[in-house]
Amino acid sequence: KVSVLMPVYNGELYATSALQSILDQSFQDFELVIVNDGSTDRTQSCIEAFRSEKISVIANTENLGVIASLNKGIKQCRGKYIARMDADDIARHDRLATQVTFLEEHTTIDIVGTQILIIDEQGAPVRRKRHATDHLGIKVTSLFYCPVFHPTVMARREVLQDNPYNERFLHAEDYELWSRLLQQGVHHFANINQPLLNYRIHANAVSLKQ
C-alpha cells in the first residue's frame, strides 16, 4: 500500500532511529525504499543491521544529491502511496496509518502532510510548528513560504512519478514542486492537524526551510 522513500547521505548518527521508527509503524503494509547516496560513513552498516525484508536499497556509486536521489527512488516505488522520510527524523507510531486513512477517506486529496514537533540533536522537544490544513489555506500561504513540511508528505504515487523534482532548485525542491502542482490546479493538498513527525535540527542539517 505504501512506499516509504528515504534518501540518506552520511547519516550514521540518526539513521538507525529513523529506520526503527518506520519499521515500528502500526501500519505494516509498506516497503521502505532507501537511496544511499554514496555515503562514506557507516550508513550502509546501519541499514544492513536491520535485515528486514521490507527494506530495499538503491546504492548510488557517487554522491548525486538529494534531488536526483529522490527522483531515482520514486521510479522504484511500487506502493499506491509514496511517503517521504528523512534519515534524521522520527516518525510517530501511527503516522502511516493516519495518512493512509486520510487519503482513503478523502479521494480528492492527492498530497497530505502533517504538523511537526521540532527536536534537538538529543531528541528533546524544542517547539511545534504547523501549517494550514485545507487546500485553500495551503494555496494562499504558498505565496509566502513552503506550505507543506517535506518529510511529512504522503502522496498518490502517480502524482510524484508524473511530476519529478526539479534539480535546479537545490534546497527548495519541495517548495518548487508544491508551487508547480498548485499552479496547475489539478491536484489538491491537505495537512493533517497533528504532529506525526519529530523533525530533528542539528549541526549538519539543512536549515528548516518551511
mmCIF file of C-alpha atoms in Angstrom:
data_model
loop_
_atom_site.group_PDB
_atom_site.id
_atom_site.type_symbol
_atom_site.label_atom_id
_atom_site.label_comp_id
_atom_site.label_asym_id
_atom_site.label_seq_id
_atom_site.Cartn_x
_atom_site.Cartn_y
_atom_site.Cartn_z
ATOM 1 C CA LYS A 1 0.000 0.000 0.000
ATOM 2 C CA VAL A 2 2.798 2.483 0.895
ATOM 3 C CA SER A 3 6.326 3.017 -0.347
ATOM 4 C CA VAL A 4 8.344 4.945 2.223
ATOM 5 C CA LEU A 5 11.127 6.777 0.404
ATOM 6 C CA MET A 6 14.198 7.791 2.385
ATOM 7 C CA PRO A 7 17.323 9.285 0.798
ATOM 8 C CA VAL A 8 20.393 9.302 3.012
ATOM 9 C CA TYR A 9 23.939 10.613 2.791
ATOM 10 C CA ASN A 10 26.382 10.030 5.664
ATOM 11 C CA GLY A 11 23.518 9.599 8.092
ATOM 12 C CA GLU A 12 25.066 7.177 10.582
ATOM 13 C CA LEU A 13 24.264 9.374 13.601
ATOM 14 C CA TYR A 14 20.492 9.242 13.275
ATOM 15 C CA ALA A 15 19.617 6.718 10.551
ATOM 16 C CA THR A 16 19.061 3.868 12.996
ATOM 17 C CA SER A 17 16.408 5.816 14.918
ATOM 18 C CA ALA A 18 14.736 6.949 11.698
ATOM 19 C CA LEU A 19 14.632 3.431 10.282
ATOM 20 C CA GLN A 20 13.360 1.956 13.532
ATOM 21 C CA SER A 21 10.534 4.490 13.667
ATOM 22 C CA ILE A 22 9.326 3.316 10.251
ATOM 23 C CA LEU A 23 9.715 -0.398 10.896
ATOM 24 C CA ASP A 24 7.768 0.010 14.162
ATOM 25 C CA GLN A 25 4.749 1.634 12.480
ATOM 26 C CA SER A 26 1.305 0.421 13.477
ATOM 27 C CA PHE A 27 0.542 0.198 9.747
ATOM 28 C CA GLN A 28 2.698 -2.553 8.269
ATOM 29 C CA ASP A 29 1.679 -2.796 4.605
ATOM 30 C CA PHE A 30 4.697 -0.894 3.313
ATOM 31 C CA GLU A 31 8.070 -1.151 1.637
ATOM 32 C CA LEU A 32 10.976 1.039 2.703
ATOM 33 C CA VAL A 33 12.984 2.287 -0.274
ATOM 34 C CA ILE A 34 16.318 3.730 0.841
ATOM 35 C CA VAL A 35 18.587 5.613 -1.545
ATOM 36 C CA ASN A 36 22.097 5.541 -0.094
ATOM 37 C CA ASP A 37 23.605 8.499 -1.897
ATOM 38 C CA GLY A 38 27.249 7.483 -1.915
ATOM 39 C CA SER A 39 27.710 7.581 1.856
ATOM 40 C CA THR A 40 31.277 7.270 3.109
ATOM 41 C CA ASP A 41 30.477 6.641 6.775
ATOM 42 C CA ARG A 42 28.714 3.694 8.481
ATOM 43 C CA THR A 43 25.306 4.395 6.939
ATOM 44 C CA GLN A 44 25.225 1.169 4.936
ATOM 45 C CA SER A 45 26.111 -0.853 8.043
ATOM 46 C CA CYS A 46 23.277 0.824 9.946
ATOM 47 C CA ILE A 47 20.860 -0.197 7.200
ATOM 48 C CA GLU A 48 22.123 -3.761 6.923
ATOM 49 C CA ALA A 49 21.824 -4.264 10.688
ATOM 50 C CA PHE A 50 18.028 -4.414 10.397
ATOM 51 C CA ARG A 51 17.900 -7.356 7.970
ATOM 52 C CA SER A 52 14.282 -6.585 7.154
ATOM 53 C CA GLU A 53 12.588 -7.880 4.014
ATOM 54 C CA LYS A 54 10.669 -4.602 3.877
ATOM 55 C CA ILE A 55 13.877 -2.705 3.092
ATOM 56 C CA SER A 56 15.260 -2.279 -0.408
ATOM 57 C CA VAL A 57 18.380 -0.212 -1.010
ATOM 58 C CA ILE A 58 19.397 1.770 -4.053
ATOM 59 C CA ALA A 59 23.131 2.405 -3.755
ATOM 60 C CA ASN A 60 24.478 5.375 -5.678
ATOM 61 C CA THR A 61 28.102 4.791 -6.605
ATOM 62 C CA GLU A 62 28.733 8.501 -6.117
ATOM 63 C CA ASN A 63 27.005 11.350 -4.317
ATOM 64 C CA LEU A 64 24.288 12.602 -6.692
ATOM 65 C CA GLY A 65 22.500 14.879 -4.244
ATOM 66 C CA VAL A 66 19.104 14.613 -2.614
ATOM 67 C CA ILE A 67 17.019 15.738 -5.606
ATOM 68 C CA ALA A 68 18.482 13.221 -8.051
ATOM 69 C CA SER A 69 18.224 10.553 -5.354
ATOM 70 C CA LEU A 70 14.558 11.330 -4.740
ATOM 71 C CA ASN A 71 13.714 11.135 -8.435
ATOM 72 C CA LYS A 72 15.660 7.890 -8.729
ATOM 73 C CA GLY A 73 13.876 6.397 -5.737
ATOM 74 C CA ILE A 74 10.399 7.476 -6.854
ATOM 75 C CA LYS A 75 10.807 5.453 -10.053
ATOM 76 C CA GLN A 76 11.321 2.318 -7.943
ATOM 77 C CA CYS A 77 8.360 2.824 -5.605
ATOM 78 C CA ARG A 78 5.562 0.281 -6.049
ATOM 79 C CA GLY A 79 3.030 1.388 -3.445
ATOM 80 C CA LYS A 80 -0.298 3.070 -4.043
ATOM 81 C CA TYR A 81 1.084 5.915 -1.948
ATOM 82 C CA ILE A 82 4.596 7.312 -1.528
ATOM 83 C CA ALA A 83 5.573 8.628 1.901
ATOM 84 C CA ARG A 84 8.653 10.795 2.346
ATOM 85 C CA MET A 85 11.022 10.256 5.233
ATOM 86 C CA ASP A 86 14.373 11.811 6.121
ATOM 87 C CA ALA A 87 17.191 9.876 7.765
ATOM 88 C CA ASP A 88 17.464 12.188 10.773
ATOM 89 C CA ASP A 89 13.773 12.433 11.728
ATOM 90 C CA ILE A 90 11.466 10.164 13.723
ATOM 91 C CA ALA A 91 8.028 9.132 12.506
ATOM 92 C CA ARG A 92 5.298 8.846 15.117
ATOM 93 C CA HIS A 93 3.981 5.321 15.653
ATOM 94 C CA ASP A 94 0.685 5.976 13.830
ATOM 95 C CA ARG A 95 1.964 8.263 11.096
ATOM 96 C CA LEU A 96 1.445 5.905 8.146
ATOM 97 C CA ALA A 97 -1.885 4.615 9.441
ATOM 98 C CA THR A 98 -3.247 8.125 9.923
ATOM 99 C CA GLN A 99 -2.178 9.350 6.496
ATOM 100 C CA VAL A 100 -3.383 6.246 4.653
ATOM 101 C CA THR A 101 -6.768 6.512 6.348
ATOM 102 C CA PHE A 102 -6.956 10.189 5.419
ATOM 103 C CA LEU A 103 -6.193 9.570 1.739
ATOM 104 C CA GLU A 104 -8.595 6.636 1.581
ATOM 105 C CA GLU A 105 -11.371 8.777 3.041
ATOM 106 C CA HIS A 106 -10.559 11.938 1.048
ATOM 107 C CA THR A 107 -10.286 10.733 -2.528
ATOM 108 C CA THR A 108 -9.927 14.258 -3.953
ATOM 109 C CA ILE A 109 -6.741 14.909 -1.946
ATOM 110 C CA ASP A 110 -3.512 13.899 -3.681
ATOM 111 C CA ILE A 111 -0.840 15.164 -1.255
ATOM 112 C CA VAL A 112 -1.180 15.198 2.519
ATOM 113 C CA GLY A 113 1.356 16.445 5.035
ATOM 114 C CA THR A 114 1.234 16.762 8.813
ATOM 115 C CA GLN A 115 2.317 19.159 11.504
ATOM 116 C CA ILE A 116 5.711 18.601 13.153
ATOM 117 C CA LEU A 117 7.437 18.638 16.503
ATOM 118 C CA ILE A 118 10.942 20.048 16.202
ATOM 119 C CA ILE A 119 13.503 18.167 18.288
ATOM 120 C CA ASP A 120 17.163 18.848 19.011
ATOM 121 C CA GLU A 121 20.209 16.653 18.447
ATOM 122 C CA GLN A 122 19.442 14.574 21.527
ATOM 123 C CA GLY A 123 15.768 14.166 20.618
ATOM 124 C CA ALA A 124 14.411 16.641 23.177
ATOM 125 C CA PRO A 125 11.360 18.646 22.039
ATOM 126 C CA VAL A 126 12.029 22.251 21.041
ATOM 127 C CA ARG A 127 8.712 23.530 19.679
ATOM 128 C CA ARG A 128 5.789 22.603 17.499
ATOM 129 C CA LYS A 129 5.335 24.059 14.063
ATOM 130 C CA ARG A 130 2.206 23.963 11.959
ATOM 131 C CA HIS A 131 0.858 24.838 8.518
ATOM 132 C CA ALA A 132 -2.613 25.487 7.137
ATOM 133 C CA THR A 133 -4.692 22.308 6.884
ATOM 134 C CA ASP A 134 -7.060 22.944 3.958
ATOM 135 C CA HIS A 135 -6.268 23.288 0.261
ATOM 136 C CA LEU A 136 -7.201 26.956 0.013
ATOM 137 C CA GLY A 137 -5.114 27.876 3.065
ATOM 138 C CA ILE A 138 -2.180 25.918 1.674
ATOM 139 C CA LYS A 139 -2.507 27.625 -1.694
ATOM 140 C CA VAL A 140 -2.612 31.110 -0.143
ATOM 141 C CA THR A 141 0.340 30.551 2.198
ATOM 142 C CA SER A 142 2.380 29.044 -0.649
ATOM 143 C CA LEU A 143 2.750 32.595 -1.950
ATOM 144 C CA PHE A 144 4.894 33.401 1.090
ATOM 145 C CA TYR A 145 6.585 30.187 2.224
ATOM 146 C CA CYS A 146 6.624 26.436 1.711
ATOM 147 C CA PRO A 147 3.168 25.262 2.881
ATOM 148 C CA VAL A 148 3.926 21.568 3.498
ATOM 149 C CA PHE A 149 6.678 20.021 5.618
ATOM 150 C CA HIS A 150 8.555 17.898 3.085
ATOM 151 C CA PRO A 151 9.427 14.831 5.214
ATOM 152 C CA THR A 152 5.799 14.520 6.370
ATOM 153 C CA VAL A 153 4.349 14.130 2.880
ATOM 154 C CA MET A 154 2.349 11.178 1.655
ATOM 155 C CA ALA A 155 1.185 11.401 -1.959
ATOM 156 C CA ARG A 156 -0.529 9.262 -4.515
ATOM 157 C CA ARG A 157 2.270 7.525 -6.397
ATOM 158 C CA GLU A 158 1.337 8.731 -9.875
ATOM 159 C CA VAL A 159 1.478 12.374 -8.789
ATOM 160 C CA LEU A 160 5.161 12.138 -7.861
ATOM 161 C CA GLN A 161 6.070 9.831 -10.726
ATOM 162 C CA ASP A 162 4.460 12.174 -13.265
ATOM 163 C CA ASN A 163 5.917 15.328 -11.677
ATOM 164 C CA PRO A 164 9.598 14.826 -10.781
ATOM 165 C CA TYR A 165 11.524 17.229 -8.601
ATOM 166 C CA ASN A 166 13.393 19.963 -10.479
ATOM 167 C CA GLU A 167 17.141 19.607 -9.897
ATOM 168 C CA ARG A 168 17.702 23.326 -10.460
ATOM 169 C CA PHE A 169 16.035 24.154 -7.137
ATOM 170 C CA LEU A 170 18.578 22.897 -4.617
ATOM 171 C CA HIS A 171 17.260 23.132 -1.020
ATOM 172 C CA ALA A 172 13.899 24.300 -2.396
ATOM 173 C CA GLU A 173 12.923 21.279 -4.484
ATOM 174 C CA ASP A 174 9.826 20.643 -2.388
ATOM 175 C CA TYR A 175 8.640 24.268 -2.445
ATOM 176 C CA GLU A 176 9.058 24.382 -6.215
ATOM 177 C CA LEU A 177 7.140 21.133 -6.683
ATOM 178 C CA TRP A 178 4.220 22.123 -4.435
ATOM 179 C CA SER A 179 4.040 25.532 -6.131
ATOM 180 C CA ARG A 180 4.065 23.907 -9.552
ATOM 181 C CA LEU A 181 1.285 21.485 -8.633
ATOM 182 C CA LEU A 182 -0.791 24.206 -7.022
ATOM 183 C CA GLN A 183 -0.423 26.379 -10.106
ATOM 184 C CA GLN A 184 -1.609 23.532 -12.314
ATOM 185 C CA GLY A 185 -4.830 23.475 -10.308
ATOM 186 C CA VAL A 186 -5.381 19.740 -10.795
ATOM 187 C CA HIS A 187 -4.033 18.281 -7.560
ATOM 188 C CA HIS A 188 -5.366 19.057 -4.093
ATOM 189 C CA PHE A 189 -3.444 19.331 -0.833
ATOM 190 C CA ALA A 190 -4.142 18.949 2.869
ATOM 191 C CA ASN A 191 -2.198 18.908 6.132
ATOM 192 C CA ILE A 192 -3.392 16.724 8.987
ATOM 193 C CA ASN A 193 -3.719 18.902 12.056
ATOM 194 C CA GLN A 194 -1.477 16.892 14.357
ATOM 195 C CA PRO A 195 2.283 16.363 14.565
ATOM 196 C CA LEU A 196 3.101 12.941 13.143
ATOM 197 C CA LEU A 197 6.832 13.542 12.711
ATOM 198 C CA ASN A 198 9.623 14.627 15.014
ATOM 199 C CA TYR A 199 11.786 16.906 12.856
ATOM 200 C CA ARG A 200 15.385 16.969 14.047
ATOM 201 C CA ILE A 201 17.522 20.086 13.841
ATOM 202 C CA HIS A 202 21.270 19.575 14.165
ATOM 203 C CA ALA A 203 24.575 20.989 13.035
ATOM 204 C CA ASN A 204 24.723 19.001 9.797
ATOM 205 C CA ALA A 205 21.125 19.527 8.729
ATOM 206 C CA VAL A 206 19.906 21.803 6.006
ATOM 207 C CA SER A 207 18.173 24.703 7.751
ATOM 208 C CA LEU A 208 14.448 24.301 8.340
ATOM 209 C CA LYS A 209 13.138 25.687 5.067
ATOM 210 C CA GLN A 210 9.429 25.673 5.735
#
